[in-house]
Amino acid sequence: MLSRRSWLAIVPVAGLSASLPARARAAAVVEAAAANKAVGALVAATGGDAVRVVIDAGLSPTQLRLDGAVVDIGQRIRLPGDPKADRRFLDDPRNAPRLGGNIRDAIASRHPELAAKVNDNHKAWTRSIARQIMDWNRQLESSKVKGQAIADAYGRAALLVWAGATIDPKSANRGPASLARLPEEPSAATLAAYGAYVEALIAAVR
């Protein structure tokens, strides 16, 4: 199950760590670098206390760096097609369970000893977020952008499409001005911060 420990608080006990074999120490904490805090939140939720998440903006949003090696986590993920919007594809949280599955598989592939743990973690948080997504979908049924053709001036294509708009680069409609005031990413790489971020996105288009 998901650990209550913060992903920032994974500090090995010096005496115990020194006495463990190298393989055991390596298995204890896996360093995982993600492109932004939204992706990092899913890495932290999936890895639990077995991972230490760091943010590296030089990575693409569908890349993860595990133990120094860059791996692809973009399987079955459809990006908006604009560099700025691509980095925010998790503005549509329906992408989260699928990306989480790719993260789970990437960690398990490199660290088979963690396979059961990351699988259990993934099941736990995806069940929770699936219920939340249903509520968010209901909130967006009355979205003010629903049915509109909008030029994605703010790199929010994933949000706009989720809210019922279509992206048309030739449209004079740039979308609500509130889109310009949205945060770039969640405040932290945690599921709670990601959920609060999505709530702010929804408020901007309701």
PDB file of C-alpha atoms in Angstrom:
ATOM      1  CA  MET A   1       0.000   0.000   0.000  1.00  0.00           C
ATOM      2  CA  LEU A   2       1.050   3.606  -0.326  1.00  0.00           C
ATOM      3  CA  SER A   3       3.434   4.811   2.339  1.00  0.00           C
ATOM      4  CA  ARG A   4       2.582   7.827   4.437  1.00  0.00           C
ATOM      5  CA  ARG A   5       6.216   8.896   4.363  1.00  0.00           C
ATOM      6  CA  SER A   6       7.044  11.903   2.266  1.00  0.00           C
ATOM      7  CA  TRP A   7       9.098  11.234  -0.831  1.00  0.00           C
ATOM      8  CA  LEU A   8      11.437  13.953   0.391  1.00  0.00           C
ATOM      9  CA  ALA A   9      12.086  12.163   3.662  1.00  0.00           C
ATOM     10  CA  ILE A  10      13.848   9.035   2.444  1.00  0.00           C
ATOM     11  CA  VAL A  11      17.091   9.241   4.428  1.00  0.00           C
ATOM     12  CA  PRO A  12      18.948   5.966   5.077  1.00  0.00           C
ATOM     13  CA  VAL A  13      20.115   5.241   8.617  1.00  0.00           C
ATOM     14  CA  ALA A  14      23.898   5.392   8.375  1.00  0.00           C
ATOM     15  CA  GLY A  15      24.743   2.342  10.483  1.00  0.00           C
ATOM     16  CA  LEU A  16      22.148   0.065   8.924  1.00  0.00           C
ATOM     17  CA  SER A  17      22.886   1.240   5.389  1.00  0.00           C
ATOM     18  CA  ALA A  18      26.591   0.616   5.814  1.00  0.00           C
ATOM     19  CA  SER A  19      25.987  -2.936   7.014  1.00  0.00           C
ATOM     20  CA  LEU A  20      23.783  -3.949   4.079  1.00  0.00           C
ATOM     21  CA  PRO A  21      25.101  -5.563   0.910  1.00  0.00           C
ATOM     22  CA  ALA A  22      25.412  -3.205  -2.058  1.00  0.00           C
ATOM     23  CA  ARG A  23      22.494  -4.859  -3.859  1.00  0.00           C
ATOM     24  CA  ALA A  24      20.205  -4.433  -0.842  1.00  0.00           C
ATOM     25  CA  ARG A  25      21.173  -0.788  -0.444  1.00  0.00           C
ATOM     26  CA  ALA A  26      20.466  -0.161  -4.137  1.00  0.00           C
ATOM     27  CA  ALA A  27      17.061  -1.821  -3.840  1.00  0.00           C
ATOM     28  CA  ALA A  28      16.123   0.293  -0.819  1.00  0.00           C
ATOM     29  CA  VAL A  29      15.816   3.620  -2.630  1.00  0.00           C
ATOM     30  CA  VAL A  30      15.670   4.133  -6.388  1.00  0.00           C
ATOM     31  CA  GLU A  31      16.377   7.627  -7.677  1.00  0.00           C
ATOM     32  CA  ALA A  32      13.741   8.556 -10.250  1.00  0.00           C
ATOM     33  CA  ALA A  33      13.911  11.817 -12.188  1.00  0.00           C
ATOM     34  CA  ALA A  34      10.754  13.168 -13.830  1.00  0.00           C
ATOM     35  CA  ALA A  35      10.213  16.106 -16.183  1.00  0.00           C
ATOM     36  CA  ASN A  36       7.862  18.008 -13.885  1.00  0.00           C
ATOM     37  CA  LYS A  37       5.978  17.742 -10.614  1.00  0.00           C
ATOM     38  CA  ALA A  38       2.824  16.330 -12.209  1.00  0.00           C
ATOM     39  CA  VAL A  39       4.742  13.345 -13.563  1.00  0.00           C
ATOM     40  CA  GLY A  40       6.769  13.248 -10.358  1.00  0.00           C
ATOM     41  CA  ALA A  41       3.578  12.909  -8.317  1.00  0.00           C
ATOM     42  CA  LEU A  42       2.681   9.718 -10.165  1.00  0.00           C
ATOM     43  CA  VAL A  43       6.219   8.386  -9.773  1.00  0.00           C
ATOM     44  CA  ALA A  44       6.099   9.055  -6.030  1.00  0.00           C
ATOM     45  CA  ALA A  45       2.671   7.444  -5.684  1.00  0.00           C
ATOM     46  CA  THR A  46       3.717   4.374  -7.652  1.00  0.00           C
ATOM     47  CA  GLY A  47       7.140   3.906  -6.113  1.00  0.00           C
ATOM     48  CA  GLY A  48       6.157   4.830  -2.573  1.00  0.00           C
ATOM     49  CA  ASP A  49       9.052   4.749  -0.125  1.00  0.00           C
ATOM     50  CA  ALA A  50      11.165   2.764  -2.587  1.00  0.00           C
ATOM     51  CA  VAL A  51      11.828   5.823  -4.758  1.00  0.00           C
ATOM     52  CA  ARG A  52      13.336   9.247  -4.293  1.00  0.00           C
ATOM     53  CA  VAL A  53      11.843  11.647  -6.824  1.00  0.00           C
ATOM     54  CA  VAL A  54      13.824  14.498  -8.336  1.00  0.00           C
ATOM     55  CA  ILE A  55      12.694  16.912 -11.044  1.00  0.00           C
ATOM     56  CA  ASP A  56      14.746  17.385 -14.207  1.00  0.00           C
ATOM     57  CA  ALA A  57      13.119  19.806 -16.656  1.00  0.00           C
ATOM     58  CA  GLY A  58      15.543  18.627 -19.327  1.00  0.00           C
ATOM     59  CA  LEU A  59      13.630  15.359 -19.651  1.00  0.00           C
ATOM     60  CA  SER A  60      10.668  15.041 -21.986  1.00  0.00           C
ATOM     61  CA  PRO A  61       7.307  14.567 -20.245  1.00  0.00           C
ATOM     62  CA  THR A  62       7.261  10.917 -21.304  1.00  0.00           C
ATOM     63  CA  GLN A  63      10.738  10.097 -20.053  1.00  0.00           C
ATOM     64  CA  LEU A  64      11.906   8.885 -16.675  1.00  0.00           C
ATOM     65  CA  ARG A  65      15.489   8.583 -15.503  1.00  0.00           C
ATOM     66  CA  LEU A  66      16.017   5.579 -13.252  1.00  0.00           C
ATOM     67  CA  ASP A  67      19.431   4.996 -11.691  1.00  0.00           C
ATOM     68  CA  GLY A  68      20.912   7.363 -14.274  1.00  0.00           C
ATOM     69  CA  ALA A  69      19.374   5.662 -17.335  1.00  0.00           C
ATOM     70  CA  VAL A  70      16.638   7.404 -19.342  1.00  0.00           C
ATOM     71  CA  VAL A  71      13.634   5.192 -20.083  1.00  0.00           C
ATOM     72  CA  ASP A  72      10.527   5.808 -22.186  1.00  0.00           C
ATOM     73  CA  ILE A  73       7.215   5.967 -20.316  1.00  0.00           C
ATOM     74  CA  GLY A  74       5.163   7.267 -23.243  1.00  0.00           C
ATOM     75  CA  GLN A  75       3.558   4.005 -24.329  1.00  0.00           C
ATOM     76  CA  ARG A  76      -0.117   4.495 -25.276  1.00  0.00           C
ATOM     77  CA  ILE A  77       0.084   8.206 -24.362  1.00  0.00           C
ATOM     78  CA  ARG A  78      -1.198  10.645 -26.977  1.00  0.00           C
ATOM     79  CA  LEU A  79       0.383  14.085 -26.625  1.00  0.00           C
ATOM     80  CA  PRO A  80      -1.322  17.289 -27.865  1.00  0.00           C
ATOM     81  CA  GLY A  81       1.440  17.950 -30.407  1.00  0.00           C
ATOM     82  CA  ASP A  82       2.673  21.330 -29.169  1.00  0.00           C
ATOM     83  CA  PRO A  83       5.839  21.421 -27.037  1.00  0.00           C
ATOM     84  CA  LYS A  84       4.333  23.589 -24.297  1.00  0.00           C
ATOM     85  CA  ALA A  85       1.049  21.688 -24.221  1.00  0.00           C
ATOM     86  CA  ASP A  86       2.866  18.343 -24.366  1.00  0.00           C
ATOM     87  CA  ARG A  87       4.544  19.045 -21.031  1.00  0.00           C
ATOM     88  CA  ARG A  88       1.080  19.565 -19.559  1.00  0.00           C
ATOM     89  CA  PHE A  89      -0.625  16.464 -20.907  1.00  0.00           C
ATOM     90  CA  LEU A  90      -1.487  15.538 -17.323  1.00  0.00           C
ATOM     91  CA  ASP A  91      -3.760  18.612 -17.263  1.00  0.00           C
ATOM     92  CA  ASP A  92      -6.176  15.897 -18.393  1.00  0.00           C
ATOM     93  CA  PRO A  93      -6.031  13.494 -15.434  1.00  0.00           C
ATOM     94  CA  ARG A  94      -7.526  10.705 -17.520  1.00  0.00           C
ATOM     95  CA  ASN A  95      -3.944  10.249 -18.726  1.00  0.00           C
ATOM     96  CA  ALA A  96      -2.721   9.616 -15.180  1.00  0.00           C
ATOM     97  CA  PRO A  97      -3.617   5.922 -14.702  1.00  0.00           C
ATOM     98  CA  ARG A  98      -2.096   4.975 -18.042  1.00  0.00           C
ATOM     99  CA  LEU A  99       1.095   6.919 -17.381  1.00  0.00           C
ATOM    100  CA  GLY A 100       1.190   5.383 -13.924  1.00  0.00           C
ATOM    101  CA  GLY A 101       1.079   1.928 -15.499  1.00  0.00           C
ATOM    102  CA  ASN A 102       4.048   2.827 -17.668  1.00  0.00           C
ATOM    103  CA  ILE A 103       5.923   4.102 -14.613  1.00  0.00           C
ATOM    104  CA  ARG A 104       5.099   0.889 -12.737  1.00  0.00           C
ATOM    105  CA  ASP A 105       6.387  -1.223 -15.606  1.00  0.00           C
ATOM    106  CA  ALA A 106       9.568   0.847 -15.963  1.00  0.00           C
ATOM    107  CA  ILE A 107      10.441   0.520 -12.277  1.00  0.00           C
ATOM    108  CA  ALA A 108       9.583  -3.194 -12.182  1.00  0.00           C
ATOM    109  CA  SER A 109      11.646  -3.872 -15.300  1.00  0.00           C
ATOM    110  CA  ARG A 110      14.793  -2.357 -13.801  1.00  0.00           C
ATOM    111  CA  HIS A 111      14.069  -3.492 -10.246  1.00  0.00           C
ATOM    112  CA  PRO A 112      12.168  -6.819 -10.281  1.00  0.00           C
ATOM    113  CA  GLU A 113      12.379  -6.968  -6.497  1.00  0.00           C
ATOM    114  CA  LEU A 114       9.996  -3.981  -6.413  1.00  0.00           C
ATOM    115  CA  ALA A 115       7.459  -5.375  -8.906  1.00  0.00           C
ATOM    116  CA  ALA A 116       4.856  -6.455  -6.348  1.00  0.00           C
ATOM    117  CA  LYS A 117       5.205  -3.239  -4.362  1.00  0.00           C
ATOM    118  CA  VAL A 118       4.797  -0.875  -7.305  1.00  0.00           C
ATOM    119  CA  ASN A 119       1.920  -2.941  -8.671  1.00  0.00           C
ATOM    120  CA  ASP A 120       0.049  -2.708  -5.353  1.00  0.00           C
ATOM    121  CA  ASN A 121       0.764   1.013  -5.085  1.00  0.00           C
ATOM    122  CA  HIS A 122      -0.441   1.626  -8.630  1.00  0.00           C
ATOM    123  CA  LYS A 123      -3.681  -0.263  -8.017  1.00  0.00           C
ATOM    124  CA  ALA A 124      -4.337   1.711  -4.845  1.00  0.00           C
ATOM    125  CA  TRP A 125      -3.906   5.209  -6.208  1.00  0.00           C
ATOM    126  CA  THR A 126      -5.541   4.558  -9.575  1.00  0.00           C
ATOM    127  CA  ARG A 127      -8.693   3.288  -7.851  1.00  0.00           C
ATOM    128  CA  SER A 128      -8.793   6.495  -5.840  1.00  0.00           C
ATOM    129  CA  ILE A 129      -8.144   8.840  -8.744  1.00  0.00           C
ATOM    130  CA  ALA A 130     -10.665   7.027 -10.962  1.00  0.00           C
ATOM    131  CA  ARG A 131     -13.413   8.005  -8.523  1.00  0.00           C
ATOM    132  CA  GLN A 132     -12.123  11.571  -8.464  1.00  0.00           C
ATOM    133  CA  ILE A 133     -12.035  11.747 -12.263  1.00  0.00           C
ATOM    134  CA  MET A 134     -15.727  10.822 -12.405  1.00  0.00           C
ATOM    135  CA  ASP A 135     -16.488  13.772 -10.132  1.00  0.00           C
ATOM    136  CA  TRP A 136     -14.287  16.091 -12.195  1.00  0.00           C
ATOM    137  CA  ASN A 137     -16.028  14.941 -15.369  1.00  0.00           C
ATOM    138  CA  ARG A 138     -19.373  15.894 -13.832  1.00  0.00           C
ATOM    139  CA  GLN A 139     -18.019  19.330 -12.950  1.00  0.00           C
ATOM    140  CA  LEU A 140     -16.944  19.864 -16.560  1.00  0.00           C
ATOM    141  CA  GLU A 141     -20.340  19.029 -18.001  1.00  0.00           C
ATOM    142  CA  SER A 142     -21.170  22.736 -17.675  1.00  0.00           C
ATOM    143  CA  SER A 143     -17.758  23.984 -18.826  1.00  0.00           C
ATOM    144  CA  LYS A 144     -17.829  27.423 -20.455  1.00  0.00           C
ATOM    145  CA  VAL A 145     -15.534  26.216 -23.256  1.00  0.00           C
ATOM    146  CA  LYS A 146     -17.629  23.185 -24.174  1.00  0.00           C
ATOM    147  CA  GLY A 147     -18.329  23.074 -27.901  1.00  0.00           C
ATOM    148  CA  GLN A 148     -16.003  25.983 -28.685  1.00  0.00           C
ATOM    149  CA  ALA A 149     -13.161  26.041 -31.207  1.00  0.00           C
ATOM    150  CA  ILE A 150     -10.169  27.570 -29.449  1.00  0.00           C
ATOM    151  CA  ALA A 151      -6.632  28.470 -30.472  1.00  0.00           C
ATOM    152  CA  ASP A 152      -4.418  27.083 -27.723  1.00  0.00           C
ATOM    153  CA  ALA A 153      -2.648  30.325 -26.860  1.00  0.00           C
ATOM    154  CA  TYR A 154      -1.651  29.198 -23.362  1.00  0.00           C
ATOM    155  CA  GLY A 155      -0.447  25.646 -23.893  1.00  0.00           C
ATOM    156  CA  ARG A 156      -3.528  24.134 -22.254  1.00  0.00           C
ATOM    157  CA  ALA A 157      -4.726  21.861 -25.054  1.00  0.00           C
ATOM    158  CA  ALA A 158      -5.133  18.824 -22.804  1.00  0.00           C
ATOM    159  CA  LEU A 159      -7.352  20.753 -20.392  1.00  0.00           C
ATOM    160  CA  LEU A 160      -9.403  22.385 -23.156  1.00  0.00           C
ATOM    161  CA  VAL A 161     -10.110  19.126 -24.964  1.00  0.00           C
ATOM    162  CA  TRP A 162     -11.027  17.436 -21.689  1.00  0.00           C
ATOM    163  CA  ALA A 163     -13.412  20.335 -21.003  1.00  0.00           C
ATOM    164  CA  GLY A 164     -15.145  19.799 -24.355  1.00  0.00           C
ATOM    165  CA  ALA A 165     -13.434  22.308 -26.639  1.00  0.00           C
ATOM    166  CA  THR A 166     -11.710  21.604 -29.948  1.00  0.00           C
ATOM    167  CA  ILE A 167      -8.298  23.019 -30.784  1.00  0.00           C
ATOM    168  CA  ASP A 168      -8.223  25.200 -33.901  1.00  0.00           C
ATOM    169  CA  PRO A 169      -5.027  27.216 -34.442  1.00  0.00           C
ATOM    170  CA  LYS A 170      -6.920  29.530 -36.836  1.00  0.00           C
ATOM    171  CA  SER A 171      -9.626  30.435 -34.345  1.00  0.00           C
ATOM    172  CA  ALA A 172      -9.813  33.996 -33.037  1.00  0.00           C
ATOM    173  CA  ASN A 173     -11.003  32.543 -29.731  1.00  0.00           C
ATOM    174  CA  ARG A 174      -7.990  32.267 -27.431  1.00  0.00           C
ATOM    175  CA  GLY A 175      -9.948  30.791 -24.556  1.00  0.00           C
ATOM    176  CA  PRO A 176     -10.715  32.260 -21.130  1.00  0.00           C
ATOM    177  CA  ALA A 177      -8.241  34.822 -19.808  1.00  0.00           C
ATOM    178  CA  SER A 178      -8.135  32.786 -16.600  1.00  0.00           C
ATOM    179  CA  LEU A 179      -5.958  30.248 -18.430  1.00  0.00           C
ATOM    180  CA  ALA A 180      -3.081  32.743 -18.375  1.00  0.00           C
ATOM    181  CA  ARG A 181      -3.152  32.839 -14.577  1.00  0.00           C
ATOM    182  CA  LEU A 182      -2.985  29.109 -13.975  1.00  0.00           C
ATOM    183  CA  PRO A 183       0.029  27.577 -12.207  1.00  0.00           C
ATOM    184  CA  GLU A 184       2.625  25.966 -14.431  1.00  0.00           C
ATOM    185  CA  GLU A 185       2.526  22.702 -12.492  1.00  0.00           C
ATOM    186  CA  PRO A 186       1.510  21.308  -9.097  1.00  0.00           C
ATOM    187  CA  SER A 187       3.146  22.847  -6.047  1.00  0.00           C
ATOM    188  CA  ALA A 188       4.819  19.541  -5.136  1.00  0.00           C
ATOM    189  CA  ALA A 189       5.356  16.057  -6.558  1.00  0.00           C
ATOM    190  CA  THR A 190       2.538  14.507  -4.525  1.00  0.00           C
ATOM    191  CA  LEU A 191      -0.910  13.205  -5.419  1.00  0.00           C
ATOM    192  CA  ALA A 192      -2.506  15.733  -3.067  1.00  0.00           C
ATOM    193  CA  ALA A 193      -0.765  18.624  -4.832  1.00  0.00           C
ATOM    194  CA  TYR A 194      -1.643  17.172  -8.231  1.00  0.00           C
ATOM    195  CA  GLY A 195      -5.306  16.929  -7.219  1.00  0.00           C
ATOM    196  CA  ALA A 196      -5.314  20.554  -6.039  1.00  0.00           C
ATOM    197  CA  TYR A 197      -3.700  21.566  -9.330  1.00  0.00           C
ATOM    198  CA  VAL A 198      -6.420  19.817 -11.351  1.00  0.00           C
ATOM    199  CA  GLU A 199      -9.086  21.521  -9.236  1.00  0.00           C
ATOM    200  CA  ALA A 200      -7.551  24.897 -10.149  1.00  0.00           C
ATOM    201  CA  LEU A 201      -7.601  23.961 -13.832  1.00  0.00           C
ATOM    202  CA  ILE A 202     -11.266  23.023 -13.670  1.00  0.00           C
ATOM    203  CA  ALA A 203     -12.136  26.284 -11.932  1.00  0.00           C
ATOM    204  CA  ALA A 204     -10.566  28.197 -14.824  1.00  0.00           C
ATOM    205  CA  VAL A 205     -12.902  26.684 -17.421  1.00  0.00           C
ATOM    206  CA  ARG A 206     -16.155  26.412 -15.444  1.00  0.00           C
TER     207      ARG A 206
END
